[in-house]
Short mmCIF file of C-alpha atoms and ligand atoms in Angstrom, two decimals:
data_model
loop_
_atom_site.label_atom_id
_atom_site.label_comp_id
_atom_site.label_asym_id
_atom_site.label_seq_id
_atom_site.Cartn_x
_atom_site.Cartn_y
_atom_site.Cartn_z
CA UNK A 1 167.88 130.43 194.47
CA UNK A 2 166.23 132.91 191.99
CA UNK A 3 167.33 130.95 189.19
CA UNK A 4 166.90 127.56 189.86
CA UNK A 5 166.65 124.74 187.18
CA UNK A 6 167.40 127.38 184.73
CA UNK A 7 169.38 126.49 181.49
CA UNK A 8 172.02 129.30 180.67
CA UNK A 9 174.35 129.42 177.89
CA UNK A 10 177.22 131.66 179.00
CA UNK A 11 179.18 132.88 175.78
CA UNK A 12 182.68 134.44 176.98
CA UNK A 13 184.56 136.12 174.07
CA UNK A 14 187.94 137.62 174.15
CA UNK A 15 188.37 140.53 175.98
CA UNK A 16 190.47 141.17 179.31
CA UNK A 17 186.87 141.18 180.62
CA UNK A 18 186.84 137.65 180.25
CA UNK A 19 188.34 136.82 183.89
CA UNK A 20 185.05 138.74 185.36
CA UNK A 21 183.20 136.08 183.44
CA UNK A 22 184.22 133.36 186.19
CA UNK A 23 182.42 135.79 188.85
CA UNK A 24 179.32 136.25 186.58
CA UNK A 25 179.23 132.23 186.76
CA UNK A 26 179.53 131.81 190.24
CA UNK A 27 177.05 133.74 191.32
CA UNK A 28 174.69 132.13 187.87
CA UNK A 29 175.04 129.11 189.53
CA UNK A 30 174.91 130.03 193.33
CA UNK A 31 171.42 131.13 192.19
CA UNK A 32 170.40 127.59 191.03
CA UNK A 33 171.17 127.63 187.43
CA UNK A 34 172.24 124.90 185.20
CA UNK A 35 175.38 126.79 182.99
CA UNK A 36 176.79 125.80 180.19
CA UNK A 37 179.88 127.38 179.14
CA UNK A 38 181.29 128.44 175.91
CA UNK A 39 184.58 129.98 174.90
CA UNK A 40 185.54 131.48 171.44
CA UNK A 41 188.96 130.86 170.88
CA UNK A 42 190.69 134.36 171.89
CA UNK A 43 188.54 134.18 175.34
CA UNK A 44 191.11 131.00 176.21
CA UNK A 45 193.95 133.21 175.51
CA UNK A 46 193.00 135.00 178.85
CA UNK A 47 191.24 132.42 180.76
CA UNK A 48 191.48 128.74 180.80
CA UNK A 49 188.50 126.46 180.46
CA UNK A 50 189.15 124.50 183.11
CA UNK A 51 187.88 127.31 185.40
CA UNK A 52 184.81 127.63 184.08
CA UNK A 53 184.45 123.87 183.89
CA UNK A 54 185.03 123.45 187.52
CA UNK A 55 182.77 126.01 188.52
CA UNK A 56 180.14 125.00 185.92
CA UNK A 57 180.38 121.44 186.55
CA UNK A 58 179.22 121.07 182.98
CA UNK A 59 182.15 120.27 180.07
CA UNK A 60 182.97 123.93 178.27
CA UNK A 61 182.74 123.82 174.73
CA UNK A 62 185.52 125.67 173.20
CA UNK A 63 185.40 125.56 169.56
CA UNK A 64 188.38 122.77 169.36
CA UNK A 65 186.28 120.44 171.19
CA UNK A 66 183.51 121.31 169.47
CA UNK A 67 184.74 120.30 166.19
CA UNK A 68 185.60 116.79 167.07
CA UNK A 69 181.49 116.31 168.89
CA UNK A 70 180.27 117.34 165.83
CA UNK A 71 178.30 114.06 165.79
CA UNK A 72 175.72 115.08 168.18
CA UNK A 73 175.18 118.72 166.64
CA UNK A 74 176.02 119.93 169.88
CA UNK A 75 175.48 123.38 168.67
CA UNK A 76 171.46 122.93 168.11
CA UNK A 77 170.75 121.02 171.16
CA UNK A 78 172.42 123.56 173.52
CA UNK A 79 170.55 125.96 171.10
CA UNK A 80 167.13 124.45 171.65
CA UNK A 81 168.39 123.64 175.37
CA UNK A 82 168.71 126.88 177.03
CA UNK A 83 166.76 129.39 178.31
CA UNK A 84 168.68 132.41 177.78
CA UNK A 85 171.89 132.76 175.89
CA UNK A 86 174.36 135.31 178.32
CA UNK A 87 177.46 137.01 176.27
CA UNK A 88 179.63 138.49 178.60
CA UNK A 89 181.96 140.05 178.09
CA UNK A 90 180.72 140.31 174.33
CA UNK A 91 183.44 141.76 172.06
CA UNK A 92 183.02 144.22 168.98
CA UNK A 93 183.74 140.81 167.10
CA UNK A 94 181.01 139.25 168.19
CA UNK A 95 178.82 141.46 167.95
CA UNK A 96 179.50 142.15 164.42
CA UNK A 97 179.64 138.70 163.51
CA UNK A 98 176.46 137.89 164.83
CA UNK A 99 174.71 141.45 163.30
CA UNK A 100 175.55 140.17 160.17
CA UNK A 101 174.88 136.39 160.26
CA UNK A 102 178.18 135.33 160.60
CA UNK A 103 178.83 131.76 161.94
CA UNK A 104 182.44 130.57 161.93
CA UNK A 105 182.84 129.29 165.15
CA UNK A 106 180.53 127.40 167.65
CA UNK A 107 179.31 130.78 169.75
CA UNK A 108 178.70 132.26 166.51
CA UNK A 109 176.71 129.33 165.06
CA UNK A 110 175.08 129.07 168.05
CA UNK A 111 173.84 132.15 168.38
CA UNK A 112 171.80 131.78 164.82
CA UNK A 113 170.32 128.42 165.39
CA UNK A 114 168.89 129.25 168.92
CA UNK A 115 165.60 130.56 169.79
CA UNK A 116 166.24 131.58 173.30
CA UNK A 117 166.16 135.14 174.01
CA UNK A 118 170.04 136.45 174.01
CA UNK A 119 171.93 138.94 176.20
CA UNK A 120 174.82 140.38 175.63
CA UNK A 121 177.02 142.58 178.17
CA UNK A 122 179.55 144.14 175.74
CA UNK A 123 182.95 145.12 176.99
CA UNK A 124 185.43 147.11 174.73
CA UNK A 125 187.67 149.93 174.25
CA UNK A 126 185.80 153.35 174.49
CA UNK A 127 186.61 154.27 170.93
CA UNK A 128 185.69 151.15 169.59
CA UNK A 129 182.35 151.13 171.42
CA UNK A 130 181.91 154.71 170.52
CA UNK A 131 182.56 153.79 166.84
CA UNK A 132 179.48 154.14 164.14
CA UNK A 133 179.98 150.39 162.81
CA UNK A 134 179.72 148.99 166.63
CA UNK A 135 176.40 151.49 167.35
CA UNK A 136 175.03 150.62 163.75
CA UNK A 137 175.61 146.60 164.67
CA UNK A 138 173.65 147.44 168.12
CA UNK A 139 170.89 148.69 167.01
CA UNK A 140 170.55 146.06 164.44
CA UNK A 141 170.62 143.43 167.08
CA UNK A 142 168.43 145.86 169.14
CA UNK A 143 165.99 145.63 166.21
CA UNK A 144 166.06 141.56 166.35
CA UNK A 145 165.02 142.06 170.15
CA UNK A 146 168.71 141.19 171.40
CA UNK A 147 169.01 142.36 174.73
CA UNK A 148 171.99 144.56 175.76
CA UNK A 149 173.38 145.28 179.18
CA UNK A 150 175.19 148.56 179.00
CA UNK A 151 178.92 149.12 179.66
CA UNK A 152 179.37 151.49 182.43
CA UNK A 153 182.31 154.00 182.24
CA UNK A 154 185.53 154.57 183.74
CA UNK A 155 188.95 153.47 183.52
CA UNK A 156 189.69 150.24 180.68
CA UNK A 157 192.83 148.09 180.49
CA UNK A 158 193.94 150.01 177.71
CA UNK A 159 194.43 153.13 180.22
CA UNK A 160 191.67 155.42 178.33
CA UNK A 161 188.66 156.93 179.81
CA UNK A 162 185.02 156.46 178.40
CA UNK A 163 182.11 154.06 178.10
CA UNK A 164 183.23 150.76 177.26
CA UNK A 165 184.10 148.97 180.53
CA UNK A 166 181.98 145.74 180.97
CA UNK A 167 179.03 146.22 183.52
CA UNK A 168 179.68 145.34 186.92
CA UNK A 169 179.29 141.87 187.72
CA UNK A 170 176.31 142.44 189.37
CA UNK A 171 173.99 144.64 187.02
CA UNK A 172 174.66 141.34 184.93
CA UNK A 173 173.44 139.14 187.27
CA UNK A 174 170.33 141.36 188.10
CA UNK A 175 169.57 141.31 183.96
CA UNK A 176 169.33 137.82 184.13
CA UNK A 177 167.61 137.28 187.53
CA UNK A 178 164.87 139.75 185.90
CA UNK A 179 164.70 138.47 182.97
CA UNK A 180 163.36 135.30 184.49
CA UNK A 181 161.20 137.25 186.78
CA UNK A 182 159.52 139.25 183.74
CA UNK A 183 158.20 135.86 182.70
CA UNK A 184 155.57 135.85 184.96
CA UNK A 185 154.69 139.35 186.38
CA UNK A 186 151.61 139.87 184.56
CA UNK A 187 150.15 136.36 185.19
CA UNK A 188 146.69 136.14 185.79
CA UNK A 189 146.09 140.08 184.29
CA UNK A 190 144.21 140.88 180.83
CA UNK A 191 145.91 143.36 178.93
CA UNK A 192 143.86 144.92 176.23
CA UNK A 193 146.34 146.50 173.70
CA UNK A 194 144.85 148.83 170.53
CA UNK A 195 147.36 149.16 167.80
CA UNK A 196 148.01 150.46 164.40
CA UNK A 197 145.90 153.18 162.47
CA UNK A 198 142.69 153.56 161.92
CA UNK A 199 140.89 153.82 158.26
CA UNK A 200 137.68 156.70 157.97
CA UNK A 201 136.29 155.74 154.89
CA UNK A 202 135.15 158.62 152.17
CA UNK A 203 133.97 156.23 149.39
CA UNK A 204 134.52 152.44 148.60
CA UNK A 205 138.10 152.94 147.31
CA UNK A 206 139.23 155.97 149.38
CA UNK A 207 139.63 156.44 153.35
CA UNK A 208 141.55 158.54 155.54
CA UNK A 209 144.45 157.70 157.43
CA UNK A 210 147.87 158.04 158.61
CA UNK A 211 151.38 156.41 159.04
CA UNK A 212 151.08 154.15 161.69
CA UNK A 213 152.30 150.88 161.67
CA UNK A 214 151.74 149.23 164.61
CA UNK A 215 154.97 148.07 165.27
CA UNK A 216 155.08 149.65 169.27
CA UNK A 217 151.04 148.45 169.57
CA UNK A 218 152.25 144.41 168.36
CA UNK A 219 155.36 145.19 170.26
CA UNK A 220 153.90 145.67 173.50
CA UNK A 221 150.96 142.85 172.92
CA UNK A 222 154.10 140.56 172.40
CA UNK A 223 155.69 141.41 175.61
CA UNK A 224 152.25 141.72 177.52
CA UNK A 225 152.07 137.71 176.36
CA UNK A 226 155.45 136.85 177.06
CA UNK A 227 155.33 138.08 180.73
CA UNK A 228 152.14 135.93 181.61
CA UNK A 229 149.01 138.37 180.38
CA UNK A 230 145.93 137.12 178.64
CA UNK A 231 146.26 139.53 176.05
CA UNK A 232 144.00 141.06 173.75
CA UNK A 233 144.79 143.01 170.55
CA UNK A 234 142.48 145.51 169.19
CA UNK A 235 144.20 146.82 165.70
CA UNK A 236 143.37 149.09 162.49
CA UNK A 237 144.82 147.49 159.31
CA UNK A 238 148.96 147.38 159.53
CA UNK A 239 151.12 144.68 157.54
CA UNK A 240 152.22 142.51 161.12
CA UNK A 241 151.17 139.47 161.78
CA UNK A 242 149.17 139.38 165.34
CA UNK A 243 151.97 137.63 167.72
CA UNK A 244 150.84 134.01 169.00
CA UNK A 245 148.08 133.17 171.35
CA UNK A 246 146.46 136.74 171.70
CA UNK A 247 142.84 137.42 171.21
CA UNK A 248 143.16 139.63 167.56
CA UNK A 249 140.26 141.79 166.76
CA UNK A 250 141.19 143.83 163.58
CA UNK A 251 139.31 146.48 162.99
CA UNK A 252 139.22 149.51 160.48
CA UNK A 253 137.14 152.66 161.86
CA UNK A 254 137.32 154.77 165.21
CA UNK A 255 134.12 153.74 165.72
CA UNK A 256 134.91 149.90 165.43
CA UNK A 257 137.97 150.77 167.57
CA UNK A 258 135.79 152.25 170.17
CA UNK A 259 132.97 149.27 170.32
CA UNK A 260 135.39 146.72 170.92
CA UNK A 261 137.28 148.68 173.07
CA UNK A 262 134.13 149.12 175.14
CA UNK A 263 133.00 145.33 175.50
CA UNK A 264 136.56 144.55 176.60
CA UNK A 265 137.04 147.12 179.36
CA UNK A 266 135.75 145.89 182.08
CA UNK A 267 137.54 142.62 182.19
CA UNK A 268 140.52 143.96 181.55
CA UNK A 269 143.17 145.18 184.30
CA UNK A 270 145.33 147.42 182.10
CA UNK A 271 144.64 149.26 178.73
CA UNK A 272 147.67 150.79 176.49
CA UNK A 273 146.01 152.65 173.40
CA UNK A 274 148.87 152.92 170.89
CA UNK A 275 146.97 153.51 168.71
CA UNK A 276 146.79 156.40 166.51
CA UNK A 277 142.98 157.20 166.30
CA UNK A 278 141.77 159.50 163.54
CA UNK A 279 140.04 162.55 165.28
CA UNK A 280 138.15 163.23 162.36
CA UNK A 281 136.10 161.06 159.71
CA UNK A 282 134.43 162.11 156.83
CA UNK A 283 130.88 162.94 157.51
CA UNK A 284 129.58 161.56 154.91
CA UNK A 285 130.36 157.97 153.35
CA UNK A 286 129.66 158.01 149.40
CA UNK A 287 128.53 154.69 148.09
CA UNK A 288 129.76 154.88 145.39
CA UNK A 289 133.46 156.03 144.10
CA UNK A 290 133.29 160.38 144.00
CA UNK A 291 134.46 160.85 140.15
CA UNK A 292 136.57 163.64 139.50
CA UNK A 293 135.34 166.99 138.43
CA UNK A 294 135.94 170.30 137.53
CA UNK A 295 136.71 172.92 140.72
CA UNK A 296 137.23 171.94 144.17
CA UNK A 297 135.64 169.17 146.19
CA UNK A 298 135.14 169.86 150.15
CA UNK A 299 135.05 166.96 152.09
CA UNK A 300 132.96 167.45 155.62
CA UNK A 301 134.94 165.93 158.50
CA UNK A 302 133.16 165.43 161.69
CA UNK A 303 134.34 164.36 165.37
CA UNK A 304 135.35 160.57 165.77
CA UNK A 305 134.91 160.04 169.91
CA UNK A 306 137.90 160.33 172.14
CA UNK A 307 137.82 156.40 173.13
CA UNK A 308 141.10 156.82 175.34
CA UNK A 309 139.35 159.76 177.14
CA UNK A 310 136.04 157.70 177.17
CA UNK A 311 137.65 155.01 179.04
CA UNK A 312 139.55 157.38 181.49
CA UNK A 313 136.18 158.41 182.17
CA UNK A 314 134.64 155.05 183.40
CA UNK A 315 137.62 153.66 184.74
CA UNK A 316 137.59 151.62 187.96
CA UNK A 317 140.43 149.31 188.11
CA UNK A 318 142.18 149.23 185.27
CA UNK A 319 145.61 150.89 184.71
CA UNK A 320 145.27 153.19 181.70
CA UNK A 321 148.09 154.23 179.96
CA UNK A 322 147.69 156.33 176.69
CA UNK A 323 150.20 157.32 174.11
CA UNK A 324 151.06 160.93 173.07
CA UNK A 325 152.12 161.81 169.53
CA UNK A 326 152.82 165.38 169.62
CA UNK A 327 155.20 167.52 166.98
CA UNK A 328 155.22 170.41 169.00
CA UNK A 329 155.62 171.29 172.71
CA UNK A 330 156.01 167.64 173.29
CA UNK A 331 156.13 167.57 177.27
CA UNK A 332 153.07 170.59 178.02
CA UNK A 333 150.93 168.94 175.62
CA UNK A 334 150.99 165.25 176.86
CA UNK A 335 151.40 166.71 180.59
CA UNK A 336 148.22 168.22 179.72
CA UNK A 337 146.74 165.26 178.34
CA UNK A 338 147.42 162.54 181.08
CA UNK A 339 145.59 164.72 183.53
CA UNK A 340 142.97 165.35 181.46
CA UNK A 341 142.38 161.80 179.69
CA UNK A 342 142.34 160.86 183.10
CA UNK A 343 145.74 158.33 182.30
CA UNK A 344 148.21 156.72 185.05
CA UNK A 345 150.50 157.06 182.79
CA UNK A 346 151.81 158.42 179.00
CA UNK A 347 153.93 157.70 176.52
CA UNK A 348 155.25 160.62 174.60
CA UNK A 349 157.33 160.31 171.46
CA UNK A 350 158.07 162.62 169.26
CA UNK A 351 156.96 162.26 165.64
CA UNK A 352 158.25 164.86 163.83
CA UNK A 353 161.76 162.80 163.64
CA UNK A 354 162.13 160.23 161.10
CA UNK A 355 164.39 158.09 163.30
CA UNK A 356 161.98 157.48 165.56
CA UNK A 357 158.28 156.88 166.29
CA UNK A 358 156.25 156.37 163.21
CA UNK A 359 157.37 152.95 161.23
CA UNK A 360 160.29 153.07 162.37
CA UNK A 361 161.60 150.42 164.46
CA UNK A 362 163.39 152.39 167.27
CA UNK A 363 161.40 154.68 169.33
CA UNK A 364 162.63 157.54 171.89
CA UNK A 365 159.63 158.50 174.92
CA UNK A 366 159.15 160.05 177.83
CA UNK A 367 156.88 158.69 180.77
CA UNK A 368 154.75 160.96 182.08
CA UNK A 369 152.45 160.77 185.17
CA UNK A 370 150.07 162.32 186.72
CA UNK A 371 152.10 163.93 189.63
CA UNK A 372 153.82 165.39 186.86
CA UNK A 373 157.14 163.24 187.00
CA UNK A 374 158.70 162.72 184.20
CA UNK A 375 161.29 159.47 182.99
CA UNK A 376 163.32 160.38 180.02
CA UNK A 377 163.90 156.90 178.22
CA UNK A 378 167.23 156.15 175.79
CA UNK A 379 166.51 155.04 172.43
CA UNK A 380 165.83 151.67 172.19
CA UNK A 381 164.17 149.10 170.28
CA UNK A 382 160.53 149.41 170.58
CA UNK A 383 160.30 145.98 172.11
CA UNK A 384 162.56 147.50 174.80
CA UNK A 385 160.72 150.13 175.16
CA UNK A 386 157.50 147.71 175.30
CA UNK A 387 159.57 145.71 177.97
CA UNK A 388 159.88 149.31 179.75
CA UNK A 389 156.32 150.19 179.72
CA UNK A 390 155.24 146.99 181.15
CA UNK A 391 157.92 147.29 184.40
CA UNK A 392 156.16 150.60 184.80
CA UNK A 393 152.44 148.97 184.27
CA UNK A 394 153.46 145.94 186.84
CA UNK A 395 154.38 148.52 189.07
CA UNK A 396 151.21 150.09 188.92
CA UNK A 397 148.60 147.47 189.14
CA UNK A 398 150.81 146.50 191.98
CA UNK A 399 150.39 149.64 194.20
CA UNK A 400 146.63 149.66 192.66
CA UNK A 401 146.07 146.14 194.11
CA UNK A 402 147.51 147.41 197.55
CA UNK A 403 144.99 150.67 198.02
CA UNK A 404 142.08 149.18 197.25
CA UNK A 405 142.83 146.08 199.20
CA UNK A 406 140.70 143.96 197.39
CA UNK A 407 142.89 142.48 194.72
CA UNK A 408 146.09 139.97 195.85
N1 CTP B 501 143.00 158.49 171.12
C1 CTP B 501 141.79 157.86 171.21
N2 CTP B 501 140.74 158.26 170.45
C2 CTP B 501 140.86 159.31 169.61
C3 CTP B 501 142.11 159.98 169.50
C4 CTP B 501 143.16 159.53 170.28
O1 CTP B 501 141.67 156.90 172.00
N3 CTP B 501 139.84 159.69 168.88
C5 CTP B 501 144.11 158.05 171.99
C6 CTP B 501 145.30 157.49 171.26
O2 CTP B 501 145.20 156.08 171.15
C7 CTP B 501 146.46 157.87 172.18
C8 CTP B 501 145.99 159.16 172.81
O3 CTP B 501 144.59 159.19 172.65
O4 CTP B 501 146.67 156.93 173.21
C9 CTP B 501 146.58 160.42 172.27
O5 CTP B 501 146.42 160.52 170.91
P1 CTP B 501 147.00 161.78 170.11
O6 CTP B 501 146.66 161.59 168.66
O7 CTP B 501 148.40 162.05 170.52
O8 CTP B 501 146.19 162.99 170.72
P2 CTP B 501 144.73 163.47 170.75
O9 CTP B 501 144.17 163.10 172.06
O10 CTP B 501 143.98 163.04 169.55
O11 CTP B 501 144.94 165.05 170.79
P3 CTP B 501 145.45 166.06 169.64
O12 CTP B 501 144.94 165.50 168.35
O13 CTP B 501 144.84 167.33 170.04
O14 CTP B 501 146.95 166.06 169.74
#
């Protein structure tokens, strides 16, 4: 009964899909959970509510019924109700609508007044999936941390061949089942997460830098909280706001970076240093602002310490994990780095593309670890690839905690 006591929404929309929707149901609440149906109007076209009712045991709002319960804004207390809003199958429709705040039916209004993280298992014709309006919509859910359960490929209704066919009943179930499990895999573990740029000051007005916004640092503090960690979040200056309930230190210089860092370490069980550390600061601070003059002006740069090596150094328990930003020879240079930062494991992204990486809010990586094995990830949002990471880090302290025998 993995998901006992567990309040789903199940959003069916209208696809031929629809009929696997009873199966995805079933098994929802052979597992324990509490289901709550609701059909858009086209989804009754192919299936009647009085299936899902009778498996659900709960009435299924359908957008008729809806209308005439307006009374009790049904719509916000289901949305403030559940635990995790399901849309399966979920239709180009729908997933347009909702992209662009859209809300002309229940589902639809739904989905904008909950807070409950949402899923959505979309099911369509290949070319339609495959279209640049359905991809663009995506992403921009992606972006809003909407989850989204791949289609898998084959045959469709419609007698064409591609990627559009709704995922098996199964993978759906299994996205739910761990999405309640990620709750709490990093309970109990302190996850000390650096973020954002750092800022080597030259003279009171002036410092060097570079593009980093933090957004995969914050990202991965968020999820680190989310699945249980005490987290702490070591950043340079970035425009975010520090996600609830984590221990913010925001700092400015390497050397800031790198004391905090320090006094953290050994209470912590994992480390992720996303951020991007200036090598280099200016040797010398000027007081006061350098005025302009005539000719050239050398500035002296000298070494800022390697904290991520630093900490690979002294490591006993922790699971480090270290970011690569490379433009160049992207795999030999961060397969050279894990081994000799001493990491467990590295995230390399690319930074030369604008799509991705740098400010952006989608991010492409490889893992990399120290055996040399390599996972090439898909694009995703960088809270998905946060969400990524941390399987991969649970993982980790996992088989840690089993060879040295001394942690549960
Ligand atoms: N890092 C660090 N301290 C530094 C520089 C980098 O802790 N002074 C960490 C970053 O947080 C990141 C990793 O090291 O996790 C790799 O950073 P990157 O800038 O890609 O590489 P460098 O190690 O600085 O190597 P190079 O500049 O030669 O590419």
């Amino acid at each position: 009964m993995s998901l006992q006591d567990r309040e789903i929404v199940l959003g069916v929309t209208g696809g031929i899909a629809a009929y696997k929707a009873v199966e995805v149901l079933r098994r929802l609440v052979q597992q324990g959970a509490n289901v709550h149906v609701v059909m858009t109007r086209s989804a009754q076209e192919f299936v009647g509510p009085l299936t899902f009712q009778t498996l659900a045991r709960n009435p299924v709002i359908t957008e008729m019924f809806a209308l005439t319960q307006e009374t009790d804004i049904q719509h916000i207390s289901l949305a403030r109700r559940a635990d995790l809003v399901l849309i399966a199958p979920a239709t180009a429709n729908v997933i347009g609508k909702f992209a662009h705040g859209i809300a002309d039916d229940f589902l639809t209004t739904l989905l904008l007044a909950t807070r409950a993280p949402i899923l959505m298992a979309p099911a369509m014709n290949p070319e339609m999936y495959a279209n640049g309006i359905v991809q663009d919509n995506i992403a921009s859910l992606r972006a809003r941390q909407v989850r989204f359960i791949p289609p898998g490929a084959g045959e469709t209704a419609c007698n064409e061949v591609g990627v559009g066919r709704l995922a098996e009943v199964s993978a759906i179930v299994e996205a739910v089942e761990r999405f309640f499990l990620q709750g709490r895999d990093l309970v109990g573990k302190k996850v000390l997460v650096t973020a954002g740029p750092t800022e080597e000051p030259l003279d009171p007005v002036r410092f060097l830098s570079n593009p980093s916004s933090g957004k995969m640092g914050y990202a991965l503090a968020e999820a680190s909280q989310n699945r249980g960690a005490q987290v702490v979040l070591v950043s340079g200056p970035t425009l975010l706001a520090p996600p609830p309930n984590v221990d913010f230190y925001p700092i400015k210089t390497a050397l800031e970076m790198r004391a905090t860092v320090m006094r953290e370490l050994e209470s912590s069980d994992v480390v992720i240093k996303a951020a991007a550390v200036a090598d280099y600061r200016p040797k010398t601070m000027f007081t006061s602002k350098i005025k302009k003059r005539e000719g050239e002006l050398v500035v002296q740069l000298e070494r800022n310490p390697d904290i991520l090596a630093e900490i690979g150094s002294q490591k006993r328990h922790q699971v480090l994990v270290g970011f690569a930003a490379e433009t160049d020879d992207l795999l030999a240079n961060a397969r050279a780095k894990v081994l000799q930062k001493n990491l467990d494991m590295i995230v390399a992204n690319n930074v030369r593309s604008t799509e991705i990486g740098f400010r952006s809010n989608e991010n492409k990586v490889l893992l990399i670890y120290p055996d040399g094995s390599i996972e090439d990830l898909p694009k995703m949002s960088k809270r998905e690839v946060a969400d990524a990471i941390l399987d991969r880090v649970v993982e980790l302290v996992r088989r840690r905690a089993g060879a040295d025998g001394t942690r549960p």
